[in-house]
PDB file of C-alpha atoms in Angstrom:
ATOM      1  CA  MET K   1      -3.497 -85.566  33.878  1.00 39.00           C
ATOM      2  CA  ILE K   2      -0.363 -87.693  34.074  1.00 42.00           C
ATOM      3  CA  GLU K   3       2.474 -86.053  32.143  1.00 50.00           C
ATOM      4  CA  TRP K   4       3.572 -87.896  28.983  1.00 48.00           C
ATOM      5  CA  GLN K   5       7.196 -88.078  30.160  1.00 49.00           C
ATOM      6  CA  LYS K   6       6.165 -89.802  33.381  1.00 53.00           C
ATOM      7  CA  LEU K   7       3.590 -91.957  31.631  1.00 53.00           C
ATOM      8  CA  SER K   8       6.116 -93.169  29.034  1.00 55.00           C
ATOM      9  CA  THR K   9       8.082 -94.932  31.771  1.00 51.00           C
ATOM     10  CA  GLN K  10       4.961 -96.879  32.752  1.00 70.00           C
ATOM     11  CA  ILE K  11       4.037 -98.342  29.376  1.00 81.00           C
ATOM     12  CA  LYS K  12       5.302-101.004  27.025  1.00 87.00           C
ATOM     13  CA  SER K  13       5.275-100.045  23.334  1.00 91.00           C
ATOM     14  CA  GLU K  14       5.746-102.284  20.332  1.00 94.00           C
ATOM     15  CA  LYS K  15       4.767-102.537  16.678  1.00 97.00           C
ATOM     16  CA  HIS K  16       2.899-105.334  14.956  1.00 98.00           C
ATOM     17  CA  ARG K  17       2.707-106.162  11.270  1.00 98.00           C
ATOM     18  CA  LEU K  18      -0.865-106.808  10.184  1.00 98.00           C
ATOM     19  CA  PRO K  19      -1.277-108.641   6.854  1.00 97.00           C
ATOM     20  CA  VAL K  20      -4.417-107.582   4.988  1.00 97.00           C
ATOM     21  CA  SER K  21      -5.901-108.236   1.560  1.00 95.00           C
ATOM     22  CA  GLU K  22      -4.116-107.812  -1.769  1.00 92.00           C
ATOM     23  CA  GLY K  23      -0.746-108.611  -0.218  1.00 94.00           C
ATOM     24  CA  ASP K  24      -0.541-105.376   1.770  1.00 95.00           C
ATOM     25  CA  THR K  25       0.665-105.096   5.368  1.00 97.00           C
ATOM     26  CA  LEU K  26      -0.343-102.485   7.932  1.00 98.00           C
ATOM     27  CA  ILE K  27       1.609-101.332  10.976  1.00 98.00           C
ATOM     28  CA  LEU K  28      -0.240-101.408  14.292  1.00 98.00           C
ATOM     29  CA  HIS K  29       1.310 -99.431  17.146  1.00 98.00           C
ATOM     30  CA  ASP K  30       0.593-101.040  20.521  1.00 97.00           C
ATOM     31  CA  ASP K  31       0.935 -99.036  23.764  1.00 96.00           C
ATOM     32  CA  MET K  32       0.236-101.083  26.880  1.00 91.00           C
ATOM     33  CA  PRO K  33      -0.097 -99.676  30.412  1.00 87.00           C
ATOM     34  CA  ALA K  34       1.839-101.451  33.136  1.00 74.00           C
ATOM     35  CA  PRO K  35       0.892-103.592  34.887  1.00 69.00           C
ATOM     36  CA  TRP K  36      -1.508-104.758  32.164  1.00 65.00           C
ATOM     37  CA  VAL K  37      -2.051-108.357  33.280  1.00 64.00           C
ATOM     38  CA  GLU K  38      -3.086-107.397  36.799  1.00 51.00           C
ATOM     39  CA  SER K  39      -5.583-104.702  35.871  1.00 58.00           C
ATOM     40  CA  PRO K  40      -6.934-104.934  32.326  1.00 68.00           C
ATOM     41  CA  ARG K  41      -9.425-102.210  31.396  1.00 82.00           C
ATOM     42  CA  GLY K  42      -9.912-103.029  27.764  1.00 92.00           C
ATOM     43  CA  SER K  43      -8.273-101.946  24.505  1.00 95.00           C
ATOM     44  CA  VAL K  44      -9.095 -99.122  22.116  1.00 97.00           C
ATOM     45  CA  LEU K  45      -8.206 -99.033  18.420  1.00 98.00           C
ATOM     46  CA  LEU K  46      -7.522 -95.521  17.067  1.00 98.00           C
ATOM     47  CA  LEU K  47      -8.159 -94.783  13.378  1.00 98.00           C
ATOM     48  CA  HIS K  48      -6.829 -91.621  11.757  1.00 98.00           C
ATOM     49  CA  GLY K  49      -8.244 -89.281   9.131  1.00 95.00           C
ATOM     50  CA  ILE K  50      -7.541 -88.854   5.427  1.00 91.00           C
ATOM     51  CA  CYS K  51      -4.139 -87.161   5.783  1.00 90.00           C
ATOM     52  CA  GLY K  52      -3.207 -88.602   9.159  1.00 93.00           C
ATOM     53  CA  CYS K  53      -1.238 -91.486  10.613  1.00 96.00           C
ATOM     54  CA  HIS K  54      -0.452 -92.947  14.037  1.00 97.00           C
ATOM     55  CA  ALA K  55       1.578 -89.820  14.913  1.00 96.00           C
ATOM     56  CA  ALA K  56      -1.150 -87.250  14.179  1.00 95.00           C
ATOM     57  CA  ASP K  57      -1.663 -84.816  17.066  1.00 92.00           C
ATOM     58  CA  TYR K  58      -5.144 -86.084  17.921  1.00 94.00           C
ATOM     59  CA  MET K  59      -3.985 -89.716  17.812  1.00 96.00           C
ATOM     60  CA  VAL K  60      -1.214 -88.938  20.301  1.00 95.00           C
ATOM     61  CA  ARG K  61      -3.507 -86.896  22.567  1.00 93.00           C
ATOM     62  CA  PHE K  62      -6.147 -89.650  22.686  1.00 96.00           C
ATOM     63  CA  THR K  63      -3.413 -92.188  23.442  1.00 96.00           C
ATOM     64  CA  ARG K  64      -2.103 -90.144  26.356  1.00 94.00           C
ATOM     65  CA  ARG K  65      -5.526 -89.785  27.938  1.00 94.00           C
ATOM     66  CA  LEU K  66      -6.491 -93.429  27.501  1.00 95.00           C
ATOM     67  CA  LEU K  67      -3.181 -94.748  28.827  1.00 94.00           C
ATOM     68  CA  ALA K  68      -3.569 -92.516  31.866  1.00 91.00           C
ATOM     69  CA  ILE K  69      -6.762 -94.378  32.839  1.00 92.00           C
ATOM     70  CA  GLY K  70      -5.244 -97.809  32.219  1.00 91.00           C
ATOM     71  CA  VAL K  71      -6.564 -98.525  28.711  1.00 94.00           C
ATOM     72  CA  ARG K  72      -4.380-100.320  26.168  1.00 94.00           C
ATOM     73  CA  VAL K  73      -4.177 -98.356  22.903  1.00 96.00           C
ATOM     74  CA  PHE K  74      -3.592 -99.501  19.336  1.00 98.00           C
ATOM     75  CA  ARG K  75      -2.908 -96.871  16.658  1.00 98.00           C
ATOM     76  CA  LEU K  76      -3.277 -98.133  13.101  1.00 98.00           C
ATOM     77  CA  ASP K  77      -1.378 -96.790  10.102  1.00 98.00           C
ATOM     78  CA  MET K  78      -3.816 -97.413   7.248  1.00 96.00           C
ATOM     79  CA  ARG K  79      -2.691 -98.386   3.736  1.00 94.00           C
ATOM     80  CA  GLY K  80      -0.111 -96.007   2.337  1.00 89.00           C
ATOM     81  CA  CYS K  81      -0.020 -93.999   5.574  1.00 93.00           C
ATOM     82  CA  GLY K  82       2.677 -93.513   8.205  1.00 94.00           C
ATOM     83  CA  GLU K  83       4.889 -96.560   8.602  1.00 96.00           C
ATOM     84  CA  SER K  84       2.612 -98.715   6.419  1.00 95.00           C
ATOM     85  CA  VAL K  85       3.793 -96.924   3.258  1.00 90.00           C
ATOM     86  CA  ALA K  86       6.690 -99.285   2.584  1.00 89.00           C
ATOM     87  CA  PHE K  87       4.461-102.359   2.826  1.00 93.00           C
ATOM     88  CA  CYS K  88       1.459-101.351   0.707  1.00 89.00           C
ATOM     89  CA  ARG K  89       0.671-101.164  -2.991  1.00 87.00           C
ATOM     90  CA  GLY K  90      -2.830 -99.967  -2.185  1.00 87.00           C
ATOM     91  CA  ILE K  91      -4.123 -96.768  -0.617  1.00 89.00           C
ATOM     92  CA  THR K  92      -6.532 -96.117   2.197  1.00 93.00           C
ATOM     93  CA  HIS K  93      -9.988 -94.787   1.368  1.00 95.00           C
ATOM     94  CA  ALA K  94     -13.353 -94.383   3.036  1.00 96.00           C
ATOM     95  CA  GLY K  95     -14.463 -97.929   2.257  1.00 97.00           C
ATOM     96  CA  ARG K  96     -11.573 -99.781   3.916  1.00 97.00           C
ATOM     97  CA  SER K  97     -13.790-101.224   6.634  1.00 98.00           C
ATOM     98  CA  ASP K  98     -12.235-104.644   6.013  1.00 97.00           C
ATOM     99  CA  ASP K  99      -8.937-103.303   7.337  1.00 98.00           C
ATOM    100  CA  VAL K 100     -10.716-102.085  10.486  1.00 98.00           C
ATOM    101  CA  LEU K 101     -12.166-105.547  11.082  1.00 98.00           C
ATOM    102  CA  ALA K 102      -8.755-107.126  10.456  1.00 97.00           C
ATOM    103  CA  ALA K 103      -7.204-104.837  13.069  1.00 97.00           C
ATOM    104  CA  ILE K 104      -9.894-105.608  15.643  1.00 96.00           C
ATOM    105  CA  GLU K 105      -9.520-109.337  14.997  1.00 95.00           C
ATOM    106  CA  PHE K 106      -5.771-109.021  15.542  1.00 96.00           C
ATOM    107  CA  ILE K 107      -6.326-107.121  18.782  1.00 95.00           C
ATOM    108  CA  ALA K 108      -8.774-109.804  19.923  1.00 94.00           C
ATOM    109  CA  SER K 109      -6.114-112.462  19.343  1.00 92.00           C
ATOM    110  CA  LEU K 110      -3.569-110.501  21.403  1.00 90.00           C
ATOM    111  CA  THR K 111      -6.012-109.886  24.258  1.00 85.00           C
ATOM    112  CA  SER K 112      -7.497-113.355  24.504  1.00 71.00           C
ATOM    113  CA  ASP K 113      -9.352-112.771  27.796  1.00 71.00           C
ATOM    114  CA  ARG K 114     -12.978-112.805  26.638  1.00 69.00           C
ATOM    115  CA  GLY K 115     -13.929-110.554  29.510  1.00 75.00           C
ATOM    116  CA  THR K 116     -11.766-107.729  28.132  1.00 89.00           C
ATOM    117  CA  PRO K 117     -13.674-105.311  25.849  1.00 94.00           C
ATOM    118  CA  ILE K 118     -12.408-103.795  22.606  1.00 96.00           C
ATOM    119  CA  GLY K 119     -13.396-100.240  21.743  1.00 97.00           C
ATOM    120  CA  ALA K 120     -12.513 -98.103  18.731  1.00 98.00           C
ATOM    121  CA  VAL K 121     -12.305 -94.401  17.926  1.00 98.00           C
ATOM    122  CA  GLY K 122     -12.298 -93.217  14.315  1.00 98.00           C
ATOM    123  CA  THR K 123     -11.647 -89.597  13.382  1.00 97.00           C
ATOM    124  CA  SER K 124     -12.966 -88.121  10.123  1.00 96.00           C
ATOM    125  CA  LEU K 125     -12.342 -90.695   7.343  1.00 96.00           C
ATOM    126  CA  GLY K 126     -11.445 -93.245  10.014  1.00 98.00           C
ATOM    127  CA  GLY K 127     -14.846 -92.608  11.581  1.00 98.00           C
ATOM    128  CA  ASN K 128     -16.599 -93.545   8.346  1.00 98.00           C
ATOM    129  CA  GLN K 129     -14.459 -96.679   8.032  1.00 98.00           C
ATOM    130  CA  LEU K 130     -15.353 -97.674  11.595  1.00 98.00           C
ATOM    131  CA  LEU K 131     -19.102 -97.066  11.240  1.00 98.00           C
ATOM    132  CA  ARG K 132     -19.131 -98.866   7.901  1.00 98.00           C
ATOM    133  CA  ALA K 133     -17.368-101.858   9.465  1.00 98.00           C
ATOM    134  CA  ALA K 134     -19.842-102.100  12.353  1.00 98.00           C
ATOM    135  CA  GLY K 135     -22.827-101.455  10.090  1.00 98.00           C
ATOM    136  CA  ARG K 136     -21.847-104.121   7.565  1.00 98.00           C
ATOM    137  CA  VAL K 137     -21.431-106.689  10.332  1.00 98.00           C
ATOM    138  CA  GLY K 138     -24.784-105.700  11.849  1.00 97.00           C
ATOM    139  CA  ALA K 139     -26.464-105.907   8.445  1.00 97.00           C
ATOM    140  CA  GLY K 140     -24.989-109.333   7.710  1.00 97.00           C
ATOM    141  CA  LEU K 141     -23.022-108.024   4.706  1.00 97.00           C
ATOM    142  CA  ASP K 142     -19.786-109.124   6.375  1.00 96.00           C
ATOM    143  CA  ALA K 143     -19.496-112.262   8.472  1.00 94.00           C
ATOM    144  CA  ARG K 144     -19.950-111.695  12.193  1.00 93.00           C
ATOM    145  CA  PRO K 145     -16.526-112.258  13.753  1.00 92.00           C
ATOM    146  CA  SER K 146     -16.277-114.661  16.666  1.00 89.00           C
ATOM    147  CA  TYR K 147     -15.007-111.846  18.894  1.00 93.00           C
ATOM    148  CA  TRP K 148     -17.865-109.441  18.102  1.00 95.00           C
ATOM    149  CA  ASP K 149     -19.443-109.774  21.549  1.00 94.00           C
ATOM    150  CA  ARG K 150     -16.337-108.039  22.942  1.00 94.00           C
ATOM    151  CA  VAL K 151     -16.608-104.994  20.650  1.00 96.00           C
ATOM    152  CA  GLY K 152     -17.906-101.671  21.890  1.00 94.00           C
ATOM    153  CA  PRO K 153     -18.499 -98.989  22.584  1.00 97.00           C
ATOM    154  CA  ILE K 154     -17.166 -97.304  19.463  1.00 98.00           C
ATOM    155  CA  VAL K 155     -16.825 -93.581  18.727  1.00 98.00           C
ATOM    156  CA  ALA K 156     -16.796 -91.758  15.380  1.00 98.00           C
ATOM    157  CA  ILE K 157     -15.676 -88.113  15.385  1.00 96.00           C
ATOM    158  CA  ALA K 158     -16.757 -85.947  12.418  1.00 95.00           C
ATOM    159  CA  PRO K 159     -17.272 -88.959  10.119  1.00 97.00           C
ATOM    160  CA  PRO K 160     -18.079 -88.176   6.442  1.00 96.00           C
ATOM    161  CA  ILE K 161     -20.854 -90.773   6.315  1.00 97.00           C
ATOM    162  CA  ASP K 162     -22.322 -89.390   3.056  1.00 96.00           C
ATOM    163  CA  LEU K 163     -19.331 -88.979   0.754  1.00 96.00           C
ATOM    164  CA  GLN K 164     -21.351 -87.578  -2.137  1.00 96.00           C
ATOM    165  CA  ALA K 165     -22.749 -84.815   0.085  1.00 95.00           C
ATOM    166  CA  CYS K 166     -19.272 -84.070   1.420  1.00 94.00           C
ATOM    167  CA  SER K 167     -17.870 -83.965  -2.120  1.00 94.00           C
ATOM    168  CA  ASP K 168     -20.644 -81.571  -3.165  1.00 94.00           C
ATOM    169  CA  ARG K 169     -19.778 -79.358  -0.193  1.00 92.00           C
ATOM    170  CA  MET K 170     -16.083 -79.390  -1.087  1.00 90.00           C
ATOM    171  CA  GLU K 171     -16.829 -77.956  -4.530  1.00 91.00           C
ATOM    172  CA  ALA K 172     -17.613 -74.598  -2.903  1.00 89.00           C
ATOM    173  CA  TRP K 173     -15.111 -71.832  -3.674  1.00 89.00           C
ATOM    174  CA  SER K 174     -14.983 -70.933   0.016  1.00 88.00           C
ATOM    175  CA  LEU K 175     -13.368 -74.333   0.719  1.00 87.00           C
ATOM    176  CA  ARG K 176     -10.512 -73.919  -1.760  1.00 89.00           C
ATOM    177  CA  PHE K 177      -8.008 -73.849   1.126  1.00 88.00           C
ATOM    178  CA  TYR K 178      -9.161 -77.294   2.335  1.00 87.00           C
ATOM    179  CA  ASN K 179      -9.015 -78.650  -1.218  1.00 86.00           C
ATOM    180  CA  HIS K 180      -5.471 -77.361  -1.630  1.00 89.00           C
ATOM    181  CA  TYR K 181      -4.344 -78.808   1.690  1.00 87.00           C
ATOM    182  CA  PHE K 182      -5.870 -82.249   1.138  1.00 87.00           C
ATOM    183  CA  ILE K 183      -4.665 -82.534  -2.454  1.00 85.00           C
ATOM    184  CA  THR K 184      -1.113 -81.465  -1.571  1.00 87.00           C
ATOM    185  CA  GLN K 185      -0.913 -84.084   1.188  1.00 85.00           C
ATOM    186  CA  LEU K 186      -2.625 -86.827  -0.815  1.00 84.00           C
ATOM    187  CA  LEU K 187      -0.513 -86.272  -3.934  1.00 80.00           C
ATOM    188  CA  ARG K 188       2.650 -86.593  -1.862  1.00 80.00           C
ATOM    189  CA  ARG K 189       1.355 -89.856  -0.432  1.00 78.00           C
ATOM    190  CA  ALA K 190       0.086 -91.170  -3.786  1.00 75.00           C
ATOM    191  CA  LYS K 191       3.451 -90.573  -5.482  1.00 74.00           C
ATOM    192  CA  SER K 192       5.261 -92.865  -3.045  1.00 70.00           C
ATOM    193  CA  THR K 193       2.631 -95.576  -3.501  1.00 70.00           C
ATOM    194  CA  LEU K 194       2.539 -95.287  -7.295  1.00 63.00           C
ATOM    195  CA  GLN K 195       6.281 -95.866  -7.454  1.00 59.00           C
ATOM    196  CA  MET K 196       5.477 -99.500  -6.678  1.00 58.00           C
ATOM    197  CA  ARG K 197       2.768 -99.700  -9.364  1.00 62.00           C
ATOM    198  CA  GLU K 198       4.168 -98.878 -12.776  1.00 59.00           C
ATOM    199  CA  GLU K 199       0.866 -99.795 -14.438  1.00 58.00           C
ATOM    200  CA  LEU K 200      -0.755 -96.797 -12.734  1.00 57.00           C
ATOM    201  CA  GLY K 201       2.110 -94.344 -13.062  1.00 60.00           C
ATOM    202  CA  GLY K 202       0.244 -92.274 -15.657  1.00 67.00           C
ATOM    203  CA  LEU K 203      -2.399 -91.234 -13.133  1.00 69.00           C
ATOM    204  CA  LEU K 204      -0.229 -88.327 -12.040  1.00 66.00           C
ATOM    205  CA  ASP K 205       0.405 -87.031 -15.575  1.00 70.00           C
ATOM    206  CA  GLY K 206      -0.835 -83.572 -16.452  1.00 74.00           C
ATOM    207  CA  ARG K 207      -1.894 -80.797 -14.101  1.00 80.00           C
ATOM    208  CA  ALA K 208      -2.640 -81.498 -10.473  1.00 81.00           C
ATOM    209  CA  PRO K 209      -6.301 -81.984  -9.444  1.00 85.00           C
ATOM    210  CA  LYS K 210      -7.972 -78.783  -8.257  1.00 89.00           C
ATOM    211  CA  THR K 211     -10.633 -80.283  -5.988  1.00 90.00           C
ATOM    212  CA  LEU K 212     -10.969 -83.364  -3.825  1.00 91.00           C
ATOM    213  CA  ARG K 213     -13.657 -84.660  -6.189  1.00 93.00           C
ATOM    214  CA  GLU K 214     -11.254 -84.435  -9.112  1.00 92.00           C
ATOM    215  CA  PHE K 215      -8.613 -86.224  -7.040  1.00 90.00           C
ATOM    216  CA  ASP K 216     -11.076 -89.001  -6.247  1.00 93.00           C
ATOM    217  CA  ARG K 217     -12.011 -89.273  -9.928  1.00 92.00           C
ATOM    218  CA  ARG K 218      -8.460 -89.348 -11.264  1.00 90.00           C
ATOM    219  CA  ILE K 219      -6.535 -91.022  -8.408  1.00 88.00           C
ATOM    220  CA  THR K 220      -8.613 -92.640  -5.649  1.00 91.00           C
ATOM    221  CA  ALA K 221     -11.171 -94.467  -7.788  1.00 93.00           C
ATOM    222  CA  PRO K 222      -8.737 -96.109 -10.262  1.00 89.00           C
ATOM    223  CA  MET K 223      -6.180 -96.950  -7.565  1.00 85.00           C
ATOM    224  CA  ALA K 224      -8.852 -98.533  -5.362  1.00 89.00           C
ATOM    225  CA  GLY K 225     -10.659-100.374  -8.162  1.00 91.00           C
ATOM    226  CA  PHE K 226     -13.834 -98.274  -8.469  1.00 95.00           C
ATOM    227  CA  ALA K 227     -15.383 -97.364 -11.830  1.00 95.00           C
ATOM    228  CA  ASP K 228     -15.458 -93.663 -10.984  1.00 96.00           C
ATOM    229  CA  GLU K 229     -15.757 -91.321  -8.017  1.00 96.00           C
ATOM    230  CA  ARG K 230     -19.545 -91.691  -7.797  1.00 97.00           C
ATOM    231  CA  SER K 231     -19.221 -95.452  -7.482  1.00 97.00           C
ATOM    232  CA  TYR K 232     -16.565 -94.922  -4.841  1.00 97.00           C
ATOM    233  CA  TYR K 233     -18.819 -92.577  -2.864  1.00 97.00           C
ATOM    234  CA  ALA K 234     -21.883 -94.820  -3.133  1.00 97.00           C
ATOM    235  CA  GLU K 235     -20.095 -98.038  -2.150  1.00 97.00           C
ATOM    236  CA  SER K 236     -17.932 -96.564   0.616  1.00 98.00           C
ATOM    237  CA  SER K 237     -20.308 -94.280   2.532  1.00 97.00           C
ATOM    238  CA  ALA K 238     -21.349 -95.520   5.964  1.00 97.00           C
ATOM    239  CA  HIS K 239     -24.783 -93.879   5.861  1.00 95.00           C
ATOM    240  CA  SER K 240     -26.276 -96.846   4.001  1.00 94.00           C
ATOM    241  CA  VAL K 241     -25.514 -99.247   6.880  1.00 97.00           C
ATOM    242  CA  VAL K 242     -25.102 -97.102   9.993  1.00 97.00           C
ATOM    243  CA  GLU K 243     -28.651 -97.871  11.158  1.00 96.00           C
ATOM    244  CA  GLN K 244     -27.671-101.565  11.320  1.00 97.00           C
ATOM    245  CA  ILE K 245     -24.912-101.047  13.901  1.00 98.00           C
ATOM    246  CA  ASP K 246     -25.619-103.421  16.798  1.00 96.00           C
ATOM    247  CA  VAL K 247     -22.845-102.410  19.211  1.00 97.00           C
ATOM    248  CA  PRO K 248     -22.968 -99.292  21.424  1.00 97.00           C
ATOM    249  CA  ALA K 249     -21.835 -96.339  19.311  1.00 98.00           C
ATOM    250  CA  LEU K 250     -21.391 -92.585  19.680  1.00 97.00           C
ATOM    251  CA  ILE K 251     -21.172 -90.203  16.719  1.00 97.00           C
ATOM    252  CA  VAL K 252     -19.712 -86.767  17.482  1.00 95.00           C
ATOM    253  CA  THR K 253     -20.231 -83.911  15.050  1.00 93.00           C
ATOM    254  CA  ALA K 254     -20.513 -80.121  14.936  1.00 91.00           C
ATOM    255  CA  ALA K 255     -23.151 -77.883  13.384  1.00 91.00           C
ATOM    256  CA  ASP K 256     -20.441 -75.656  11.881  1.00 90.00           C
ATOM    257  CA  ASP K 257     -18.356 -78.450  10.344  1.00 90.00           C
ATOM    258  CA  PRO K 258     -17.318 -76.955   6.968  1.00 89.00           C
ATOM    259  CA  LEU K 259     -16.599 -80.332   5.362  1.00 91.00           C
ATOM    260  CA  VAL K 260     -19.273 -82.714   6.673  1.00 93.00           C
ATOM    261  CA  PRO K 261     -22.853 -81.379   6.372  1.00 92.00           C
ATOM    262  CA  VAL K 262     -24.638 -81.666   9.706  1.00 92.00           C
ATOM    263  CA  ASP K 263     -27.814 -82.514   7.745  1.00 90.00           C
ATOM    264  CA  SER K 264     -26.287 -85.952   7.188  1.00 86.00           C
ATOM    265  CA  PHE K 265     -26.875 -86.674  10.880  1.00 90.00           C
ATOM    266  CA  VAL K 266     -30.124 -84.788  11.434  1.00 86.00           C
ATOM    267  CA  ALA K 267     -31.885 -86.930   8.839  1.00 79.00           C
ATOM    268  CA  LEU K 268     -30.305 -90.055  10.280  1.00 85.00           C
ATOM    269  CA  ARG K 269     -31.372 -89.789  13.906  1.00 83.00           C
ATOM    270  CA  GLU K 270     -34.829 -91.353  13.492  1.00 84.00           C
ATOM    271  CA  ARG K 271     -33.369 -94.435  11.765  1.00 89.00           C
ATOM    272  CA  LEU K 272     -30.691 -95.256  14.319  1.00 93.00           C
ATOM    273  CA  ARG K 273     -30.969 -97.915  16.983  1.00 93.00           C
ATOM    274  CA  GLU K 274     -31.177 -96.770  20.589  1.00 93.00           C
ATOM    275  CA  SER K 275     -27.624 -97.972  21.177  1.00 95.00           C
ATOM    276  CA  THR K 276     -26.294 -95.478  18.590  1.00 96.00           C
ATOM    277  CA  ARG K 277     -26.239 -91.874  19.777  1.00 95.00           C
ATOM    278  CA  VAL K 278     -25.414 -88.659  17.924  1.00 95.00           C
ATOM    279  CA  LEU K 279     -23.807 -85.786  19.824  1.00 93.00           C
ATOM    280  CA  THR K 280     -24.042 -82.577  17.776  1.00 93.00           C
ATOM    281  CA  MET K 281     -22.169 -79.575  19.131  1.00 88.00           C
ATOM    282  CA  PRO K 282     -22.924 -76.014  17.985  1.00 87.00           C
ATOM    283  CA  THR K 283     -19.236 -75.359  17.220  1.00 85.00           C
ATOM    284  CA  GLY K 284     -16.089 -77.350  16.623  1.00 83.00           C
ATOM    285  CA  GLY K 285     -15.473 -77.306  12.890  1.00 81.00           C
ATOM    286  CA  HIS K 286     -14.115 -80.451  11.298  1.00 82.00           C
ATOM    287  CA  HIS K 287     -12.933 -82.432  14.343  1.00 81.00           C
ATOM    288  CA  GLY K 288     -11.132 -79.341  15.610  1.00 76.00           C
ATOM    289  CA  TYR K 289     -12.848 -78.807  18.953  1.00 75.00           C
ATOM    290  CA  THR K 290      -9.683 -76.961  20.007  1.00 71.00           C
ATOM    291  CA  GLN K 291      -9.100 -75.109  23.247  1.00 73.00           C
ATOM    292  CA  LEU K 292      -6.690 -72.306  24.160  1.00 71.00           C
ATOM    293  CA  ASP K 293      -4.059 -74.761  25.395  1.00 76.00           C
ATOM    294  CA  GLY K 294      -3.915 -76.578  22.051  1.00 71.00           C
ATOM    295  CA  THR K 295      -5.817 -79.616  23.253  1.00 76.00           C
ATOM    296  CA  ALA K 296      -9.385 -80.484  22.313  1.00 83.00           C
ATOM    297  CA  TRP K 297     -12.431 -81.179  24.448  1.00 87.00           C
ATOM    298  CA  THR K 298     -12.772 -84.469  22.602  1.00 91.00           C
ATOM    299  CA  ASP K 299      -9.594 -85.586  24.416  1.00 91.00           C
ATOM    300  CA  GLU K 300     -11.473 -85.372  27.691  1.00 91.00           C
ATOM    301  CA  LEU K 301     -14.623 -86.816  26.111  1.00 93.00           C
ATOM    302  CA  ILE K 302     -12.839 -89.960  24.910  1.00 96.00           C
ATOM    303  CA  ALA K 303     -11.143 -90.554  28.266  1.00 95.00           C
ATOM    304  CA  LYS K 304     -14.312 -90.008  30.315  1.00 95.00           C
ATOM    305  CA  PHE K 305     -16.409 -92.012  27.858  1.00 96.00           C
ATOM    306  CA  TYR K 306     -14.286 -95.155  28.200  1.00 97.00           C
ATOM    307  CA  ASP K 307     -13.632 -94.609  31.898  1.00 94.00           C
ATOM    308  CA  ALA K 308     -17.385 -94.671  32.480  1.00 94.00           C
ATOM    309  CA  ALA K 309     -18.107 -97.475  29.998  1.00 93.00           C
ATOM    310  CA  TRP K 310     -15.501 -99.822  31.533  1.00 88.00           C
TER     311      TRP K 310
END
């Protein structure tokens, strides 16, 4: 693999501001191999998980591997995350598939050659957002963008496609560490966002939420405009539309994922189109898939997957 230090001298990096709904603006990090014009191999949008951003370890590792094979990479900071914090009054959540489509549309406008494909990789919450976006377009719930024939393949790694089932799982005492970690990170992020929304400042009053479900009830749902956490889960889960995805898609999950029940995918297989595949590994946890050197086998999977596809 090409070393990052050497690779960094062969790429052009810049940031784009992406206006989205409700007056918010996202930051899209664009890393382009050189020479791009002479040998385009397509672009891949990377979407992070619930506590991540463009600089998350897995986002950087995927970027390195894709750049090394000549793929242009876009890393999106979702609402209230990474460098988008200063430009957003809203927060990211599992149902922000409209932001995914806005990012892909922006990428399509930057890479106007209609022969150049656009892929996407979503990890954890980003995986649900990506599958929901593709499923809603396939189902006709969102308008089919003019660039849609360029999209695919897409990859979702450990996506929580059934949020209610994931929330039920997270109520287990054995997952108290995960609850503590997520809530600590999310509260820190929510505080910075709520400073711009005085009308919602009272959401953080009282004791801190103890579980992710309580956080979604008290913070996520009201900040995102849902009646309660159950409405949020029902309206934002990708499982209701994933069978309508009409672009090539790969879903990667693990049987021992402590946060996303593998049953969500077992029951789904018979309903999926042939172009949507599910790869279930016996181990890997929640998008961990780590190796002794600190990398993950999904790094190699993503690079080989797009190298073969394009």
